[in-house]
Amino acid sequence: MISVKNLCKSFGDLVAVDNVSLKAMDGMITGLLGPNGAGKTTILRTIYGLQQPDQGEVLIDNINVSENLIPAVAKMGIFPDSIGLYDRLTTREHLQFYGEMHGLRGAKLDAAIEKTQSYFQLDELLDRRCKGFSHGQQMKVALSRALIHSPQNLILDEPTNGLDVMSIRTLRKLLFSLRDDGVCILFSSHVMQEVSALCDHIFIMAEGKMVAEGSRDRLCEISGEENLEDAFVKLIGTDEGIAL
Amino acid sequence: MNRFWAVFKKELKDSSRDRRSILASLAFSFFGPVLMAIAFGVIAQKQTETEELKLAVIGIEHAPDLIQFIERHGIEPFAFDEDAKAAIKQRKIEVVLEIEPDFLDDFSKSVPAQVKLLADYSIEKSARAARRVKAVISRYNEEIGSLRLMVRGINPAITRPVKLESNDFSTPQGRSALILGGLQIFILMAAFVGSTGVAIDTTAGERERHSLEPLLVHPVSSVSILAGKWLTTSLYGMLAVVLTMLVTTAVFPFVPLKSLGVDLNLGLSMQLSIVALAIPLALFAAAVQMLTSLYAKSFKEAQSYLSIMIMIPMLPVMAMQLLSLKSATWMYLVPVLGQQQLLTDVMRGDGLEPLKYLLASGMTSLLALATVVFLTRLLRTERVVYGG
């Protein structure tokens, strides 16, 4: 479970996140939807502890991130803003290394690699160095990196950016099955279709503020619009920076 | 500890696959000593070969015996009958010897027979030639004078109340200092240059490739990450020092060190001592270069900073030589300068004095460690991870 309480964060004069609270429950897919620059990435970075909040706190399974960063991070699988693979290492070496970073070793590590690579059928890429991988291939390795230790909480920053349709379908199926296994999934996106297709619960952000939250139906209800698309636009106040 | 090893293994694997940049950084260790050996070989050759000197002689036929004597002393006389002054001014010739027609007459009568030496002492080459000719003629004087005395039954030694033997130490020692100083610079620099590429790649490079953020979202302490990176980076510095040592040992037998006045026997124990004293320096160089790179905003900026930083190892050597500073105990406590002092001791043949070695290595390692501790504080700051 991920719980963010009264988060504030400014960069100089710019207020990036203004008193935001959100909760992502186990066994649910929670979406963070907002136009580019709404503060989604800042919130996620604060959740995984690389940005310090000016105010407020973040709890991961009741562990405070600011106070206990390493134990909190161990509970998360993170697909950050940047893919950042090592050109000279193979896919397997990546999974090995990050598995070791999670404390996996020996047979457990091998089993974890075997399981993780099956999610995106990485067999062909497994022993190839990452230099020259297409964007989609890189994304798959990076997603596998987040899943290597079968995390209880999964945090994904724009996970479908640049993925082909087939891969998006694979990712969707994977997220549904993880959810059904009780994993807490939080992901950000500016793509409306994706959020509405995947999420059990949606938070809508604009200009650093939380505008609305709820299920699809609830959001339509709040906005008084029949259709989800109109609901989003109405709630955010503009359709700028949002993709259908 | 396991995570530290994992980071170390990964960094080593990653950096060792970057063949080009490894070759580039080790090229210095290879070509440095080779170029130095060639340069000193040339100097030595210049010094040992006597410059050939042609001596223009006016009236060469008047003193055949003197001319033969001059020839035997490595100067080539030739007949000359032009304007001596003009020829020297125009630098066609360096020096002219003019022999009077009644030279033989006076010579046989034991009256001082006159010769004139014409030179322009404001021209360095002419002055040098004149000095050489003068020296030969005065030796001729001595020899003939001695013979004349002996013929008259007198020991020629009585004409020499003082026997002067002059030994000039200045040049060989100066050259020796130059050569040893050069070698010191190469060894000290190797510890820095060998690890520059990796130091940048593993810090500023990691951020620029966007792989720092993914790494930091794993449950691994900053200490493990930086210790792994630090150890890897240091290893390249050490490798460069070892390579410099090996190449130097391989090429120095081809340099005529003796004729340059250098007394240096690069035996195994000296090589091991040098590597031993350079290990803490490599640790220090790696830490300082990583700190600089992490502070830099980009890969390029880091490169510019580090290319300036490479001057640091030269400073102590130059300061010691140019300012003729005397060695002092405090110098052993300053990183780089301390190693330079140890190098001087080792090259002088004194070996590593345990106390001084501990003093220099302890302090250098301690400062390196402090730098790494500071780095661990820095690593997870927003400024480092996201720049700005």
Coordinates of N, CA and C in Angstrom, one line a residue, chain A residues 9 11 45 48-53 69-71 73-74 76 78 80-90 93 96-98 100-105 129 145 148, chain B residues 2-11 13-19 201 206 209-222 225 229 380-382 385-386:
Chain A
K9 N 5.8 20.4 -2.6 CA 7.2 20.5 -3.1 C 7.3 21.6 -4.1
F11 N 10.1 24.1 -6.4 CA 11.4 24.3 -7.0 C 11.6 25.8 -7.2
R45 N 8.7 10.6 -7.7 CA 10.1 10.7 -7.3 C 10.1 10.8 -5.7
Y48 N 9.5 7.3 -4.3 CA 10.6 6.4 -4.2 C 11.9 7.1 -3.6
G49 N 11.7 8.2 -3.0 CA 12.7 8.8 -2.1 C 13.8 9.6 -2.7
L50 N 13.8 9.9 -4.0 CA 14.9 10.6 -4.6 C 14.6 12.1 -4.6
Q51 N 13.4 12.5 -4.2 CA 13.2 13.9 -3.9 C 12.6 14.1 -2.6
Q52 N 13.1 15.0 -1.8 CA 12.6 15.2 -0.5 C 11.4 16.2 -0.5
P53 N 10.4 15.8 0.2 CA 9.2 16.7 0.2 C 9.5 17.9 1.1
L69 N 14.5 4.9 4.2 CA 14.5 4.8 2.7 C 14.8 3.4 2.2
I70 N 15.8 2.8 2.7 CA 16.2 1.5 2.1 C 15.1 0.4 2.3
P71 N 14.6 0.2 3.5 CA 13.6 -0.8 3.7 C 12.3 -0.4 2.9
V73 N 12.3 1.2 0.0 CA 12.6 1.0 -1.4 C 12.5 -0.5 -1.7
A74 N 12.9 -1.3 -0.7 CA 12.9 -2.8 -0.9 C 11.5 -3.3 -1.2
M76 N 9.4 -1.8 -3.1 CA 8.8 -1.3 -4.3 C 9.6 -1.8 -5.5
I78 N 10.2 -0.3 -9.2 CA 10.1 1.0 -9.7 C 10.5 1.1 -11.2
P80 N 11.2 4.1 -13.3 CA 11.3 5.5 -13.2 C 11.2 6.2 -14.5
D81 N 11.2 7.5 -14.4 CA 11.2 8.4 -15.6 C 12.2 8.0 -16.6
S82 N 13.4 7.6 -16.2 CA 14.5 7.3 -17.1 C 14.7 5.8 -17.2
I83 N 15.0 5.4 -18.4 CA 15.2 3.9 -18.6 C 16.6 3.6 -18.2
G84 N 17.6 4.3 -18.7 CA 19.0 4.2 -18.2 C 19.6 2.8 -18.1
L85 N 19.6 2.1 -19.3 CA 20.3 0.8 -19.3 C 21.8 1.0 -19.6
Y86 N 22.6 0.0 -19.2 CA 24.0 0.1 -19.5 C 24.3 -0.6 -20.9
D87 N 24.8 0.2 -21.8 CA 25.0 -0.3 -23.2 C 25.8 -1.5 -23.3
R88 N 26.8 -1.7 -22.4 CA 27.8 -2.7 -22.5 C 27.4 -4.0 -21.7
L89 N 26.2 -4.0 -21.1 CA 25.8 -5.2 -20.3 C 24.6 -5.8 -21.1
T90 N 24.5 -7.1 -20.9 CA 23.4 -7.8 -21.6 C 22.2 -7.7 -20.7
E93 N 22.6 -9.8 -17.7 CA 23.4 -9.1 -16.7 C 22.7 -8.0 -15.9
Q96 N 20.5 -9.7 -13.5 CA 21.3 -10.3 -12.4 C 21.7 -9.2 -11.4
F97 N 22.2 -8.1 -12.0 CA 22.7 -7.0 -11.2 C 21.6 -6.4 -10.3
Y98 N 20.4 -6.1 -10.9 CA 19.4 -5.5 -10.1 C 18.8 -6.5 -9.1
E100 N 20.6 -8.7 -7.6 CA 21.5 -8.7 -6.5 C 21.3 -7.4 -5.7
M101 N 20.9 -6.4 -6.3 CA 20.6 -5.1 -5.6 C 19.5 -5.3 -4.6
H102 N 18.6 -6.3 -5.0 CA 17.5 -6.6 -4.1 C 17.8 -7.7 -3.1
G103 N 19.1 -8.1 -3.1 CA 19.5 -9.1 -2.2 C 19.3 -10.6 -2.6
L104 N 18.9 -10.7 -3.9 CA 18.7 -12.1 -4.4 C 20.1 -12.7 -4.8
R105 N 20.2 -14.0 -4.6 CA 21.5 -14.7 -4.9 C 21.2 -16.1 -5.3
R129 N 23.9 -7.6 -25.7 CA 24.2 -6.3 -25.0 C 23.2 -5.3 -25.4
R145 N 13.2 -5.0 -15.0 CA 14.1 -4.6 -13.9 C 13.2 -4.3 -12.6
I148 N 11.8 -7.7 -11.0 CA 12.8 -8.8 -10.7 C 12.6 -9.5 -9.3
Chain B
N2 N 27.4 -7.9 0.3 CA 27.1 -8.5 -1.0 C 26.8 -7.5 -2.1
R3 N 26.1 -6.5 -1.6 CA 25.7 -5.5 -2.6 C 26.9 -4.7 -3.1
F4 N 27.8 -4.5 -2.2 CA 29.1 -3.8 -2.6 C 29.8 -4.6 -3.7
W5 N 29.9 -5.9 -3.4 CA 30.5 -6.8 -4.4 C 29.8 -6.8 -5.7
A6 N 28.5 -6.8 -5.6 CA 27.7 -6.8 -6.9 C 27.9 -5.5 -7.7
V7 N 28.0 -4.4 -7.0 CA 28.3 -3.1 -7.6 C 29.7 -3.1 -8.2
F8 N 30.6 -3.6 -7.4 CA 32.0 -3.7 -7.9 C 32.1 -4.6 -9.2
K9 N 31.5 -5.7 -9.1 CA 31.5 -6.6 -10.3 C 31.0 -6.0 -11.5
K10 N 29.8 -5.3 -11.3 CA 29.1 -4.7 -12.5 C 30.0 -3.6 -13.0
E11 N 30.5 -2.7 -12.1 CA 31.3 -1.6 -12.6 C 32.6 -2.1 -13.4
K13 N 32.9 -5.0 -14.9 CA 32.5 -5.6 -16.1 C 32.2 -4.5 -17.2
D14 N 31.4 -3.5 -16.7 CA 31.0 -2.5 -17.6 C 32.2 -1.7 -18.1
S15 N 33.1 -1.3 -17.2 CA 34.3 -0.5 -17.6 C 35.3 -1.3 -18.5
S16 N 35.4 -2.6 -18.1 CA 36.4 -3.3 -18.9 C 36.0 -3.6 -20.3
R17 N 34.7 -3.5 -20.5 CA 34.2 -3.7 -21.9 C 34.3 -2.4 -22.8
D18 N 34.7 -1.3 -22.1 CA 34.9 -0.1 -22.9 C 36.3 0.0 -23.3
R19 N 36.7 -0.9 -24.3 CA 38.0 -1.1 -24.7 C 38.7 0.2 -25.1
D201 N 33.0 8.3 -16.2 CA 32.0 7.4 -16.7 C 31.0 6.9 -15.6
E206 N 27.2 8.1 -15.6 CA 26.0 7.4 -15.1 C 24.7 8.3 -15.1
R209 N 23.7 9.1 -18.8 CA 23.0 8.0 -19.5 C 21.7 7.7 -18.8
H210 N 21.4 8.4 -17.8 CA 20.1 8.3 -17.1 C 20.0 6.9 -16.3
S211 N 21.2 6.4 -16.0 CA 21.1 5.1 -15.3 C 21.3 5.3 -13.8
L212 N 21.6 6.5 -13.4 CA 21.8 6.8 -11.9 C 20.5 6.7 -11.2
E213 N 19.4 7.3 -11.7 CA 18.1 7.2 -11.1 C 17.6 5.8 -10.9
P214 N 17.6 5.0 -12.0 CA 17.2 3.5 -11.8 C 18.1 2.8 -10.7
L215 N 19.4 3.1 -10.7 CA 20.2 2.4 -9.7 C 19.8 2.8 -8.3
L216 N 19.5 4.1 -8.1 CA 19.2 4.6 -6.7 C 17.9 4.2 -6.2
V217 N 17.0 3.7 -7.1 CA 15.7 3.2 -6.6 C 15.7 1.8 -6.1
H218 N 16.9 1.3 -5.9 CA 17.1 -0.1 -5.3 C 17.6 0.0 -3.9
P219 N 17.2 -1.0 -3.1 CA 17.6 -1.0 -1.7 C 19.1 -1.2 -1.5
V220 N 19.9 -0.3 -1.8 CA 21.3 -0.4 -1.7 C 21.8 0.9 -1.1
S221 N 22.7 0.8 -0.2 CA 23.2 2.0 0.5 C 24.1 2.8 -0.4
S222 N 24.2 4.1 -0.2 CA 25.1 4.9 -1.0 C 26.6 4.4 -0.8
I225 N 27.3 1.5 -3.1 CA 27.4 2.0 -4.5 C 28.8 2.6 -4.7
K229 N 32.2 1.6 -6.9 CA 32.7 2.5 -7.9 C 34.1 2.9 -7.7
R380 N 22.7 10.9 -3.1 CA 21.2 10.9 -3.3 C 20.6 12.3 -3.2
T381 N 21.4 13.3 -3.3 CA 20.8 14.7 -3.3 C 20.2 14.9 -4.7
E382 N 19.2 15.8 -4.7 CA 18.4 16.0 -5.9 C 19.4 16.7 -6.9
V385 N 21.3 13.8 -8.5 CA 20.5 12.8 -9.3 C 19.8 13.5 -10.5
Y386 N 19.3 14.6 -10.3 CA 18.5 15.3 -11.4 C 19.2 16.5 -11.9

